[in-house]
Amino acid sequence: MWKGRFQTETSNLVQRYGESVSFDWRLYPYDIQGSIAHATALEAAGILTKADLRAIKRGLQEIHAEIESGQFKFRVSLEDVHMNIEAALTEKIGPAGAKLHTARSRNDQVALDARLYCRAEVQAIHRRLLALMEALLICAENHADAVIPGYTHLQRGQPVLFAHHLLAYLEMLDRDRDRLRDCHRRINVMPLGSGALAGSTIVLDRKLVADQLGFAAISQNSMDAVSDRDFVAELLFVLALVGTHLSRLSEDVILWASAEFGFIELSDAHTTGSSLMPQKKNPDVAELTRGKTGRLYGNLLSLLTTLKGLPMTYNRDMQEDKEPLFDSIDTVKLALEVFAEMMAVARVRPDRAREAASDPFLLATDLADYLVVEGVPFRTAHEIVGKLTAYCLETGKDFPNLTDEEWRAHSEAFDPVAVRKVLKLENALKARKGTGAPAPANVTRQIGRWWRHIKNPPAL
Ligand code: ARG
């Protein structure tokens, strides 16, 4: 491509070192789409004849079909996807192909391809996030009555509906969905026309190109446009955070599926056995997802580190943006799909869940709240119930089987009949009826809200 100035061929080692076609070949649909839009603008500016434009379109469409069917031979000697396609076009259609790169550099071309690729993948991930949210919602609805202990410090805290716990993940995933949407806005800017760094003396209609490719805006500074990879960094961050959320869900699933918790049973289709221990049923999907999150963080950090010392404008270092980007996108797409499939059919074991949630100590806070309503200051109430708990632990009793005398001995404010009502799990749940709290009526309302949201999500 640059044979004019050079007397010897690029060394073989340098070719192997610098090639990117082994991974950026997958940008081909975007490269071809972008080239067709560019050719249209060249024709509108009188650089290409109508016949040239027709030949270019036909040639590129043929190349597209050859790549799809696996017939196309990508050559490492041609370095990257852009030069492979351009060379093949010129071989196919002759001189018209050689005109295509007028007023364009690979610097604005690769920025365009990366934006088109990110835009398409953001849409694909957005859909998968919604599908996982739907799967979690189905799981929540299937077990609408299941109660589990809620934890802090992984110590039993207070009872909650299992559905309330799952809906917490819908909140997280919906923020991810919203972050993708925000990221999409900055991806959706058309850089072509920036040339190598300073535009071109051959001025094309950039709006025409942007409209053909469905971009909402046109970049306003040619130097920024060829050196900007903020949109990739942002996307990698969003994907890393999706990973964090999936990893936390994974950890919950792993705990819940253990014999110690036993709150859920995963289907055979989403677990694996052990080659040695015949009884084992392992939550590998969740473990792998927790593990792969490390890669997502690594990819973000890798790109940020690549970018941090770069002078303006394009530098070849930037070719290193693609592998982390492709890897994070592939990883997150698959993780979302497999989690959606697994969670939609995960079964709660209501007996085990209720047994754990019926631990009377989970209602210690409710007893303190009862005393507060009876006029006892909260700190005093906290101490009284603390002492009552210590008394139960010493004497091997539970709150529900304390005698009237034992209640009164701890506080005159305890009315044993009223207190025993407070200690009913159903009442304890029902009482938590503030906005965002897990009263069953609230959870039902939230499930309805999520269904409406998922069926009618904000467009990208
Ligand atoms: N393969 C290159 C990349 O991914 C394309 C741009 C090359 N530009 C250049 N001036 N060498 O960044």
GROMACS .gro file of C-alpha atoms and ligand atoms in nm:
model
  472
    1MET     CA    1   0.000   0.000   0.000
    2TRP     CA    2   0.295   0.232   0.057
    3LYS     CA    3   0.538   0.085  -0.197
    4GLY     CA    4   0.616   0.427  -0.349
    5ARG     CA    5   0.856   0.541  -0.081
    6PHE     CA    6   1.009   0.205   0.013
    7GLN     CA    7   1.284   0.006  -0.153
    8THR     CA    8   1.266  -0.321   0.040
    9GLU     CA    9   0.979  -0.535   0.161
   10THR     CA   10   0.863  -0.529   0.524
   11SER     CA   11   1.047  -0.799   0.716
   12ASN     CA   12   0.856  -1.117   0.782
   13LEU     CA   13   0.895  -1.074   1.154
   14VAL     CA   14   0.756  -0.721   1.141
   15GLN     CA   15   0.460  -0.849   0.941
   16ARG     CA   16   0.388  -1.113   1.202
   17TYR     CA   17   0.439  -0.865   1.482
   18GLY     CA   18   0.221  -0.592   1.341
   19GLU     CA   19  -0.060  -0.775   1.169
   20SER     CA   20  -0.406  -0.738   1.316
   21VAL     CA   21  -0.607  -0.922   1.052
   22SER     CA   22  -0.599  -1.242   1.258
   23PHE     CA   23  -0.838  -1.071   1.499
   24ASP     CA   24  -0.977  -0.758   1.330
   25TRP     CA   25  -1.111  -0.961   1.034
   26ARG     CA   26  -1.438  -0.971   1.224
   27LEU     CA   27  -1.488  -0.601   1.155
   28TYR     CA   28  -1.552  -0.686   0.789
   29PRO     CA   29  -1.927  -0.617   0.778
   30TYR     CA   30  -1.868  -0.270   0.923
   31ASP     CA   31  -1.568  -0.203   0.703
   32ILE     CA   32  -1.773  -0.287   0.395
   33GLN     CA   33  -2.076  -0.088   0.510
   34GLY     CA   34  -1.849   0.210   0.583
   35SER     CA   35  -1.676   0.184   0.246
   36ILE     CA   36  -2.006   0.181   0.059
   37ALA     CA   37  -2.118   0.495   0.243
   38HIS     CA   38  -1.781   0.659   0.173
   39ALA     CA   39  -1.799   0.566  -0.196
   40THR     CA   40  -2.144   0.724  -0.217
   41ALA     CA   41  -2.001   1.050  -0.085
   42LEU     CA   42  -1.709   1.027  -0.331
   43GLU     CA   43  -1.958   0.990  -0.614
   44ALA     CA   44  -2.164   1.282  -0.489
   45ALA     CA   45  -1.843   1.492  -0.490
   46GLY     CA   46  -1.766   1.391  -0.849
   47ILE     CA   47  -1.454   1.183  -0.761
   48LEU     CA   48  -1.620   0.861  -0.868
   49THR     CA   49  -1.839   0.808  -1.172
   50LYS     CA   50  -2.173   0.637  -1.136
   51ALA     CA   51  -2.016   0.331  -1.299
   52ASP     CA   52  -1.727   0.338  -1.047
   53LEU     CA   53  -1.973   0.349  -0.759
   54ARG     CA   54  -2.173   0.060  -0.901
   55ALA     CA   55  -1.858  -0.147  -0.948
   56ILE     CA   56  -1.739  -0.070  -0.595
   57LYS     CA   57  -2.073  -0.164  -0.441
   58ARG     CA   58  -2.095  -0.485  -0.636
   59GLY     CA   59  -1.732  -0.575  -0.561
   60LEU     CA   60  -1.773  -0.511  -0.188
   61GLN     CA   61  -2.095  -0.711  -0.175
   62GLU     CA   62  -1.919  -1.002  -0.342
   63ILE     CA   63  -1.634  -0.981  -0.095
   64HIS     CA   64  -1.888  -0.976   0.187
   65ALA     CA   65  -2.045  -1.295   0.054
   66GLU     CA   66  -1.704  -1.461   0.009
   67ILE     CA   67  -1.610  -1.384   0.370
   68GLU     CA   68  -1.946  -1.510   0.497
   69SER     CA   69  -1.907  -1.837   0.312
   70GLY     CA   70  -1.546  -1.884   0.424
   71GLN     CA   71  -1.397  -1.859   0.073
   72PHE     CA   72  -1.213  -1.533   0.130
   73LYS     CA   73  -0.841  -1.564   0.204
   74PHE     CA   74  -0.723  -1.303   0.452
   75ARG     CA   75  -0.352  -1.238   0.406
   76VAL     CA   76  -0.126  -1.146   0.696
   77SER     CA   77   0.099  -0.965   0.448
   78LEU     CA   78  -0.186  -0.718   0.400
   79GLU     CA   79  -0.179  -0.640   0.772
   80ASP     CA   80  -0.538  -0.567   0.860
   81VAL     CA   81  -0.898  -0.613   0.756
   82HIS     CA   82  -0.908  -0.272   0.584
   83MET     CA   83  -0.618  -0.340   0.348
   84ASN     CA   84  -0.729  -0.697   0.282
   85ILE     CA   85  -1.069  -0.581   0.163
   86GLU     CA   86  -0.935  -0.289  -0.037
   87ALA     CA   87  -0.675  -0.507  -0.211
   88ALA     CA   88  -0.935  -0.771  -0.293
   89LEU     CA   89  -1.165  -0.503  -0.433
   90THR     CA   90  -0.897  -0.365  -0.663
   91GLU     CA   91  -0.808  -0.717  -0.780
   92LYS     CA   92  -1.176  -0.770  -0.856
   93ILE     CA   93  -1.281  -0.444  -1.023
   94GLY     CA   94  -0.955  -0.274  -1.124
   95PRO     CA   95  -0.899   0.106  -1.126
   96ALA     CA   96  -1.230   0.199  -0.959
   97GLY     CA   97  -1.119   0.006  -0.651
   98ALA     CA   98  -0.798   0.207  -0.637
   99LYS     CA   99  -1.005   0.527  -0.605
  100LEU     CA  100  -1.194   0.419  -0.295
  101HIS     CA  101  -0.935   0.535  -0.042
  102THR     CA  102  -0.953   0.897  -0.165
  103ALA     CA  103  -0.999   1.141   0.127
  104ARG     CA  104  -0.985   0.859   0.377
  105SER     CA  105  -0.716   0.718   0.603
  106ARG     CA  106  -0.713   0.392   0.790
  107ASN     CA  107  -0.714   0.612   1.099
  108ASP     CA  108  -1.065   0.744   1.044
  109GLN     CA  109  -1.166   0.416   0.881
  110VAL     CA  110  -1.075   0.206   1.186
  111ALA     CA  111  -1.243   0.459   1.418
  112LEU     CA  112  -1.558   0.424   1.208
  113ASP     CA  113  -1.546   0.045   1.202
  114ALA     CA  114  -1.491   0.029   1.579
  115ARG     CA  115  -1.789   0.258   1.638
  116LEU     CA  116  -2.016   0.059   1.408
  117TYR     CA  117  -1.906  -0.264   1.577
  118CYS     CA  118  -1.956  -0.124   1.929
  119ARG     CA  119  -2.296   0.015   1.834
  120ALA     CA  120  -2.418  -0.322   1.708
  121GLU     CA  121  -2.278  -0.507   2.008
  122VAL     CA  122  -2.426  -0.259   2.255
  123GLN     CA  123  -2.764  -0.339   2.102
  124ALA     CA  124  -2.698  -0.713   2.132
  125ILE     CA  125  -2.591  -0.683   2.495
  126HIS     CA  126  -2.883  -0.455   2.577
  127ARG     CA  127  -3.118  -0.727   2.453
  128ARG     CA  128  -2.938  -0.994   2.656
  129LEU     CA  129  -2.951  -0.784   2.972
  130LEU     CA  130  -3.326  -0.757   2.930
  131ALA     CA  131  -3.350  -1.132   2.870
  132LEU     CA  132  -3.164  -1.206   3.192
  133MET     CA  133  -3.385  -0.961   3.380
  134GLU     CA  134  -3.685  -1.145   3.243
  135ALA     CA  135  -3.542  -1.482   3.353
  136LEU     CA  136  -3.486  -1.351   3.706
  137LEU     CA  137  -3.837  -1.214   3.707
  138ILE     CA  138  -3.977  -1.552   3.603
  139CYS     CA  139  -3.779  -1.717   3.882
  140ALA     CA  140  -3.907  -1.458   4.133
  141GLU     CA  141  -4.267  -1.510   4.020
  142ASN     CA  142  -4.238  -1.889   4.030
  143HIS     CA  143  -4.143  -1.866   4.397
  144ALA     CA  144  -4.343  -1.564   4.501
  145ASP     CA  145  -4.408  -1.701   4.855
  146ALA     CA  146  -4.057  -1.827   4.931
  147VAL     CA  147  -3.899  -1.659   5.234
  148ILE     CA  148  -3.527  -1.662   5.307
  149PRO     CA  149  -3.309  -1.493   5.564
  150GLY     CA  150  -3.154  -1.171   5.437
  151TYR     CA  151  -2.785  -1.146   5.526
  152THR     CA  152  -2.532  -0.884   5.620
  153HIS     CA  153  -2.172  -0.997   5.679
  154LEU     CA  154  -2.306  -1.333   5.561
  155GLN     CA  155  -2.477  -1.359   5.901
  156ARG     CA  156  -2.854  -1.401   5.915
  157GLY     CA  157  -3.014  -1.060   5.954
  158GLN     CA  158  -3.385  -1.027   5.883
  159PRO     CA  159  -3.635  -1.230   5.681
  160VAL     CA  160  -3.708  -1.128   5.321
  161LEU     CA  161  -3.896  -1.273   5.030
  162PHE     CA  162  -3.666  -1.463   4.796
  163ALA     CA  163  -3.825  -1.255   4.519
  164HIS     CA  164  -3.711  -0.934   4.689
  165HIS     CA  165  -3.354  -1.062   4.685
  166LEU     CA  166  -3.375  -1.145   4.313
  167LEU     CA  167  -3.531  -0.809   4.234
  168ALA     CA  168  -3.220  -0.645   4.380
  169TYR     CA  169  -3.034  -0.792   4.082
  170LEU     CA  170  -3.291  -0.645   3.845
  171GLU     CA  171  -3.206  -0.304   3.986
  172MET     CA  172  -2.834  -0.363   3.921
  173LEU     CA  173  -2.886  -0.499   3.572
  174ASP     CA  174  -3.121  -0.218   3.484
  175ARG     CA  175  -2.856   0.035   3.581
  176ASP     CA  176  -2.617  -0.154   3.352
  177ARG     CA  177  -2.876  -0.132   3.077
  178ASP     CA  178  -2.906   0.240   3.136
  179ARG     CA  179  -2.526   0.284   3.134
  180LEU     CA  180  -2.515   0.105   2.797
  181ARG     CA  181  -2.772   0.346   2.668
  182ASP     CA  182  -2.566   0.641   2.780
  183CYS     CA  183  -2.251   0.489   2.631
  184HIS     CA  184  -2.438   0.431   2.304
  185ARG     CA  185  -2.494   0.806   2.273
  186ARG     CA  186  -2.120   0.873   2.263
  187ILE     CA  187  -2.047   0.576   2.037
  188ASN     CA  188  -2.303   0.699   1.785
  189VAL     CA  189  -2.085   0.976   1.636
  190MET     CA  190  -1.946   0.951   1.281
  191PRO     CA  191  -1.566   1.008   1.251
  192LEU     CA  192  -1.512   0.954   0.875
  193GLY     CA  193  -1.383   1.266   0.699
  194SER     CA  194  -1.119   1.321   0.967
  195GLY     CA  195  -0.862   1.158   0.739
  196ALA     CA  196  -0.527   1.074   0.895
  197LEU     CA  197  -0.568   1.362   1.142
  198ALA     CA  198  -0.645   1.683   0.953
  199GLY     CA  199  -0.937   1.604   0.726
  200SER     CA  200  -0.879   1.632   0.351
  201THR     CA  201  -0.847   1.890   0.077
  202ILE     CA  202  -1.110   1.684  -0.099
  203VAL     CA  203  -1.418   1.781   0.096
  204LEU     CA  204  -1.696   1.524   0.117
  205ASP     CA  205  -2.052   1.548   0.245
  206ARG     CA  206  -2.005   1.396   0.590
  207LYS     CA  207  -2.374   1.427   0.671
  208LEU     CA  208  -2.452   1.206   0.372
  209VAL     CA  209  -2.216   0.940   0.509
  210ALA     CA  210  -2.356   0.971   0.863
  211ASP     CA  211  -2.715   0.943   0.741
  212GLN     CA  212  -2.644   0.631   0.539
  213LEU     CA  213  -2.487   0.467   0.840
  214GLY     CA  214  -2.754   0.586   1.082
  215PHE     CA  215  -2.527   0.800   1.298
  216ALA     CA  216  -2.690   1.066   1.514
  217ALA     CA  217  -2.397   1.310   1.497
  218ILE     CA  218  -2.069   1.394   1.320
  219SER     CA  219  -1.739   1.438   1.503
  220GLN     CA  220  -1.631   1.801   1.531
  221ASN     CA  221  -1.253   1.777   1.565
  222SER     CA  222  -1.052   1.564   1.322
  223MET     CA  223  -0.762   1.514   1.566
  224ASP     CA  224  -0.989   1.397   1.846
  225ALA     CA  225  -1.189   1.178   1.610
  226VAL     CA  226  -0.890   0.964   1.507
  227SER     CA  227  -0.736   0.943   1.855
  228ASP     CA  228  -1.050   0.897   2.064
  229ARG     CA  229  -1.109   0.556   2.217
  230ASP     CA  230  -1.307   0.684   2.515
  231PHE     CA  231  -1.611   0.502   2.384
  232VAL     CA  232  -1.421   0.172   2.398
  233ALA     CA  233  -1.299   0.242   2.752
  234GLU     CA  234  -1.651   0.332   2.862
  235LEU     CA  235  -1.794   0.021   2.710
  236LEU     CA  236  -1.526  -0.194   2.874
  237PHE     CA  237  -1.614  -0.032   3.207
  238VAL     CA  238  -1.983  -0.100   3.162
  239LEU     CA  239  -1.900  -0.462   3.076
  240ALA     CA  240  -1.669  -0.491   3.377
  241LEU     CA  241  -1.951  -0.373   3.600
  242VAL     CA  242  -2.195  -0.616   3.439
  243GLY     CA  243  -1.930  -0.874   3.531
  244THR     CA  244  -1.929  -0.752   3.891
  245HIS     CA  245  -2.303  -0.795   3.911
  246LEU     CA  246  -2.301  -1.138   3.751
  247SER     CA  247  -2.016  -1.239   3.978
  248ARG     CA  248  -2.210  -1.137   4.288
  249LEU     CA  249  -2.516  -1.322   4.164
  250SER     CA  250  -2.285  -1.619   4.099
  251GLU     CA  251  -2.165  -1.611   4.458
  252ASP     CA  252  -2.524  -1.608   4.587
  253VAL     CA  253  -2.615  -1.896   4.358
  254ILE     CA  254  -2.310  -2.096   4.469
  255LEU     CA  255  -2.398  -2.045   4.836
  256TRP     CA  256  -2.767  -2.115   4.784
  257ALA     CA  257  -2.693  -2.437   4.596
  258SER     CA  258  -2.461  -2.567   4.871
  259ALA     CA  259  -2.578  -2.835   5.117
  260GLU     CA  260  -2.523  -2.582   5.397
  261PHE     CA  261  -2.778  -2.335   5.256
  262GLY     CA  262  -2.981  -2.560   5.029
  263PHE     CA  263  -3.217  -2.280   4.919
  264ILE     CA  264  -3.211  -2.362   4.549
  265GLU     CA  265  -3.158  -2.652   4.317
  266LEU     CA  266  -3.009  -2.585   3.975
  267SER     CA  267  -3.122  -2.799   3.685
  268ASP     CA  268  -2.904  -3.087   3.568
  269ALA     CA  269  -2.861  -2.904   3.239
  270HIS     CA  270  -2.680  -2.619   3.411
  271THR     CA  271  -2.457  -2.810   3.649
  272THR     CA  272  -2.177  -3.062   3.613
  273GLY     CA  273  -2.080  -3.377   3.797
  274SER     CA  274  -1.745  -3.481   3.934
  275SER     CA  275  -1.521  -3.733   3.759
  276LEU     CA  276  -1.437  -3.877   4.098
  277MET     CA  277  -1.714  -3.810   4.350
  278PRO     CA  278  -2.038  -3.965   4.225
  279GLN     CA  279  -2.266  -3.755   4.448
  280LYS     CA  280  -2.148  -3.413   4.328
  281LYS     CA  281  -2.355  -3.153   4.144
  282ASN     CA  282  -2.142  -2.849   4.084
  283PRO     CA  283  -2.251  -2.492   4.000
  284ASP     CA  284  -1.980  -2.447   3.734
  285VAL     CA  285  -2.169  -2.183   3.536
  286ALA     CA  286  -2.168  -1.953   3.836
  287GLU     CA  287  -1.806  -2.030   3.919
  288LEU     CA  288  -1.692  -1.969   3.562
  289THR     CA  289  -1.880  -1.641   3.552
  290ARG     CA  290  -1.723  -1.529   3.880
  291GLY     CA  291  -1.385  -1.630   3.733
  292LYS     CA  292  -1.431  -1.463   3.395
  293THR     CA  293  -1.502  -1.132   3.566
  294GLY     CA  294  -1.127  -1.110   3.626
  295ARG     CA  295  -1.075  -1.100   3.251
  296LEU     CA  296  -1.328  -0.819   3.216
  297TYR     CA  297  -1.139  -0.606   3.470
  298GLY     CA  298  -0.810  -0.691   3.300
  299ASN     CA  299  -0.942  -0.583   2.961
  300LEU     CA  300  -1.052  -0.244   3.096
  301LEU     CA  301  -0.720  -0.185   3.266
  302SER     CA  302  -0.530  -0.301   2.959
  303LEU     CA  303  -0.699  -0.041   2.738
  304LEU     CA  304  -0.668   0.243   2.989
  305THR     CA  305  -0.298   0.167   3.023
  306THR     CA  306  -0.252   0.159   2.645
  307LEU     CA  307  -0.414   0.500   2.609
  308LYS     CA  308  -0.262   0.688   2.899
  309GLY     CA  309   0.069   0.799   2.747
  310LEU     CA  310  -0.032   0.854   2.386
  311PRO     CA  311   0.048   1.187   2.223
  312MET     CA  312  -0.202   1.318   1.973
  313THR     CA  313  -0.328   1.175   1.743
  314TYR     CA  314  -0.342   0.817   1.612
  315ASN     CA  315  -0.061   0.593   1.733
  316ARG     CA  316  -0.014   0.232   1.639
  317ASP     CA  317  -0.047   0.138   2.006
  318MET     CA  318  -0.419   0.187   1.951
  319GLN     CA  319  -0.436  -0.134   1.750
  320GLU     CA  320  -0.415  -0.299   2.094
  321ASP     CA  321  -0.770  -0.182   2.170
  322LYS     CA  322  -0.936  -0.461   1.977
  323GLU     CA  323  -0.852  -0.786   2.151
  324PRO     CA  324  -0.968  -0.668   2.495
  325LEU     CA  325  -1.281  -0.520   2.339
  326PHE     CA  326  -1.370  -0.836   2.146
  327ASP     CA  327  -1.295  -1.054   2.446
  328SER     CA  328  -1.513  -0.854   2.687
  329ILE     CA  329  -1.801  -0.845   2.443
  330ASP     CA  330  -1.785  -1.218   2.368
  331THR     CA  331  -1.750  -1.303   2.736
  332VAL     CA  332  -2.039  -1.088   2.858
  333LYS     CA  333  -2.276  -1.194   2.581
  334LEU     CA  334  -2.229  -1.560   2.658
  335ALA     CA  335  -2.242  -1.510   3.035
  336LEU     CA  336  -2.572  -1.323   3.007
  337GLU     CA  337  -2.719  -1.593   2.785
  338VAL     CA  338  -2.619  -1.885   3.001
  339PHE     CA  339  -2.731  -1.712   3.320
  340ALA     CA  340  -3.070  -1.633   3.171
  341GLU     CA  341  -3.116  -1.995   3.072
  342MET     CA  342  -3.005  -2.121   3.414
  343MET     CA  343  -3.200  -1.878   3.633
  344ALA     CA  344  -3.532  -1.918   3.450
  345VAL     CA  345  -3.546  -2.283   3.561
  346ALA     CA  346  -3.370  -2.268   3.900
  347ARG     CA  347  -3.597  -2.418   4.170
  348VAL     CA  348  -3.628  -2.287   4.522
  349ARG     CA  349  -3.649  -2.552   4.795
  350PRO     CA  350  -3.926  -2.386   4.998
  351ASP     CA  351  -3.888  -2.616   5.301
  352ARG     CA  352  -3.518  -2.542   5.343
  353ALA     CA  353  -3.570  -2.173   5.278
  354ARG     CA  354  -3.852  -2.142   5.529
  355GLU     CA  355  -3.663  -2.342   5.790
  356ALA     CA  356  -3.374  -2.096   5.768
  357ALA     CA  357  -3.605  -1.794   5.757
  358SER     CA  358  -3.796  -1.919   6.064
  359ASP     CA  359  -3.492  -1.868   6.288
  360PRO     CA  360  -3.667  -1.660   6.560
  361PHE     CA  361  -3.358  -1.447   6.618
  362LEU     CA  362  -3.423  -1.293   6.274
  363LEU     CA  363  -3.706  -1.104   6.445
  364ALA     CA  364  -3.496  -0.949   6.722
  365THR     CA  365  -3.514  -0.612   6.548
  366ASP     CA  366  -3.894  -0.646   6.531
  367LEU     CA  367  -3.901  -0.691   6.910
  368ALA     CA  368  -3.694  -0.378   6.959
  369ASP     CA  369  -3.926  -0.189   6.722
  370TYR     CA  370  -4.223  -0.317   6.926
  371LEU     CA  371  -4.071  -0.169   7.242
  372VAL     CA  372  -4.010   0.162   7.065
  373VAL     CA  373  -4.380   0.183   6.977
  374GLU     CA  374  -4.452   0.116   7.346
  375GLY     CA  375  -4.246   0.425   7.432
  376VAL     CA  376  -3.903   0.273   7.505
  377PRO     CA  377  -3.609   0.467   7.350
  378PHE     CA  378  -3.449   0.261   7.072
  379ARG     CA  379  -3.106   0.228   7.241
  380THR     CA  380  -3.270   0.094   7.557
  381ALA     CA  381  -3.492  -0.136   7.352
  382HIS     CA  382  -3.183  -0.264   7.167
  383GLU     CA  383  -3.015  -0.349   7.497
  384ILE     CA  384  -3.325  -0.522   7.638
  385VAL     CA  385  -3.358  -0.745   7.330
  386GLY     CA  386  -2.982  -0.806   7.336
  387LYS     CA  387  -3.010  -0.933   7.692
  388LEU     CA  388  -3.315  -1.139   7.600
  389THR     CA  389  -3.114  -1.299   7.317
  390ALA     CA  390  -2.826  -1.381   7.553
  391TYR     CA  391  -3.080  -1.529   7.799
  392CYS     CA  392  -3.225  -1.751   7.524
  393LEU     CA  393  -2.880  -1.867   7.414
  394GLU     CA  394  -2.785  -1.951   7.775
  395THR     CA  395  -3.107  -2.135   7.858
  396GLY     CA  396  -3.147  -2.302   7.518
  397LYS     CA  397  -3.481  -2.128   7.453
  398ASP     CA  398  -3.624  -1.940   7.156
  399PHE     CA  399  -3.830  -1.619   7.161
  400PRO     CA  400  -4.155  -1.804   7.081
  401ASN     CA  401  -4.139  -2.038   7.382
  402LEU     CA  402  -4.057  -1.782   7.651
  403THR     CA  403  -4.316  -1.770   7.931
  404ASP     CA  404  -4.519  -1.460   8.018
  405GLU     CA  405  -4.302  -1.421   8.330
  406GLU     CA  406  -3.982  -1.434   8.129
  407TRP     CA  407  -4.108  -1.163   7.893
  408ARG     CA  408  -4.216  -0.937   8.180
  409ALA     CA  409  -3.889  -0.996   8.364
  410HIS     CA  410  -3.704  -0.841   8.072
  411SER     CA  411  -3.935  -0.542   8.028
  412GLU     CA  412  -4.268  -0.431   8.167
  413ALA     CA  413  -4.341  -0.298   7.818
  414PHE     CA  414  -4.364  -0.653   7.679
  415ASP     CA  415  -4.725  -0.769   7.648
  416PRO     CA  416  -4.672  -1.145   7.590
  417VAL     CA  417  -4.984  -1.182   7.372
  418ALA     CA  418  -4.893  -0.890   7.149
  419VAL     CA  419  -4.529  -0.996   7.136
  420ARG     CA  420  -4.617  -1.342   7.009
  421LYS     CA  421  -4.803  -1.180   6.719
  422VAL     CA  422  -4.495  -0.974   6.639
  423LEU     CA  423  -4.297  -1.298   6.625
  424LYS     CA  424  -4.507  -1.444   6.341
  425LEU     CA  425  -4.297  -1.446   6.025
  426GLU     CA  426  -4.592  -1.342   5.807
  427ASN     CA  427  -4.663  -1.040   6.028
  428ALA     CA  428  -4.298  -0.942   6.031
  429LEU     CA  429  -4.290  -0.941   5.651
  430LYS     CA  430  -4.621  -0.761   5.613
  431ALA     CA  431  -4.508  -0.489   5.854
  432ARG     CA  432  -4.221  -0.387   5.627
  433LYS     CA  433  -4.443  -0.190   5.397
  434GLY     CA  434  -4.241   0.127   5.331
  435THR     CA  435  -4.140   0.198   4.974
  436GLY     CA  436  -3.856  -0.036   4.876
  437ALA     CA  437  -3.909  -0.270   5.174
  438PRO     CA  438  -4.001  -0.638   5.126
  439ALA     CA  439  -4.369  -0.653   5.233
  440PRO     CA  440  -4.532  -0.911   5.002
  441ALA     CA  441  -4.773  -0.652   4.859
  442ASN     CA  442  -4.476  -0.431   4.770
  443VAL     CA  443  -4.290  -0.716   4.606
  444THR     CA  444  -4.595  -0.804   4.398
  445ARG     CA  445  -4.618  -0.440   4.288
  446GLN     CA  446  -4.248  -0.437   4.200
  447ILE     CA  447  -4.283  -0.753   3.994
  448GLY     CA  448  -4.561  -0.582   3.799
  449ARG     CA  449  -4.347  -0.271   3.752
  450TRP     CA  450  -4.056  -0.478   3.618
  451TRP     CA  451  -4.276  -0.665   3.373
  452ARG     CA  452  -4.404  -0.337   3.233
  453HIS     CA  453  -4.049  -0.203   3.213
  454ILE     CA  454  -3.904  -0.510   3.042
  455LYS     CA  455  -4.184  -0.531   2.789
  456ASN     CA  456  -4.144  -0.165   2.705
  457PRO     CA  457  -3.780  -0.072   2.772
  458PRO     CA  458  -3.637   0.271   2.685
  459ALA     CA  459  -3.494   0.254   2.332
  460LEU     CA  460  -3.121   0.294   2.281
  461ARG     N1  461  -0.493  -0.195   1.212
  461ARG     C1  462  -0.488  -0.059   1.253
  461ARG     C2  463  -0.553  -0.045   1.390
  461ARG     O1  464  -0.623  -0.129   1.426
  461ARG     C3  465  -0.558   0.029   1.156
  461ARG     C4  466  -0.509   0.169   1.150
  461ARG     C5  467  -0.372   0.171   1.100
  461ARG     N2  468  -0.326   0.304   1.075
  461ARG     C6  469  -0.198   0.329   1.052
  461ARG     N3  470  -0.167   0.452   1.031
  461ARG     N4  471  -0.107   0.236   1.055
  461ARG     O2  472  -0.533   0.051   1.459
   0.00000   0.00000   0.00000
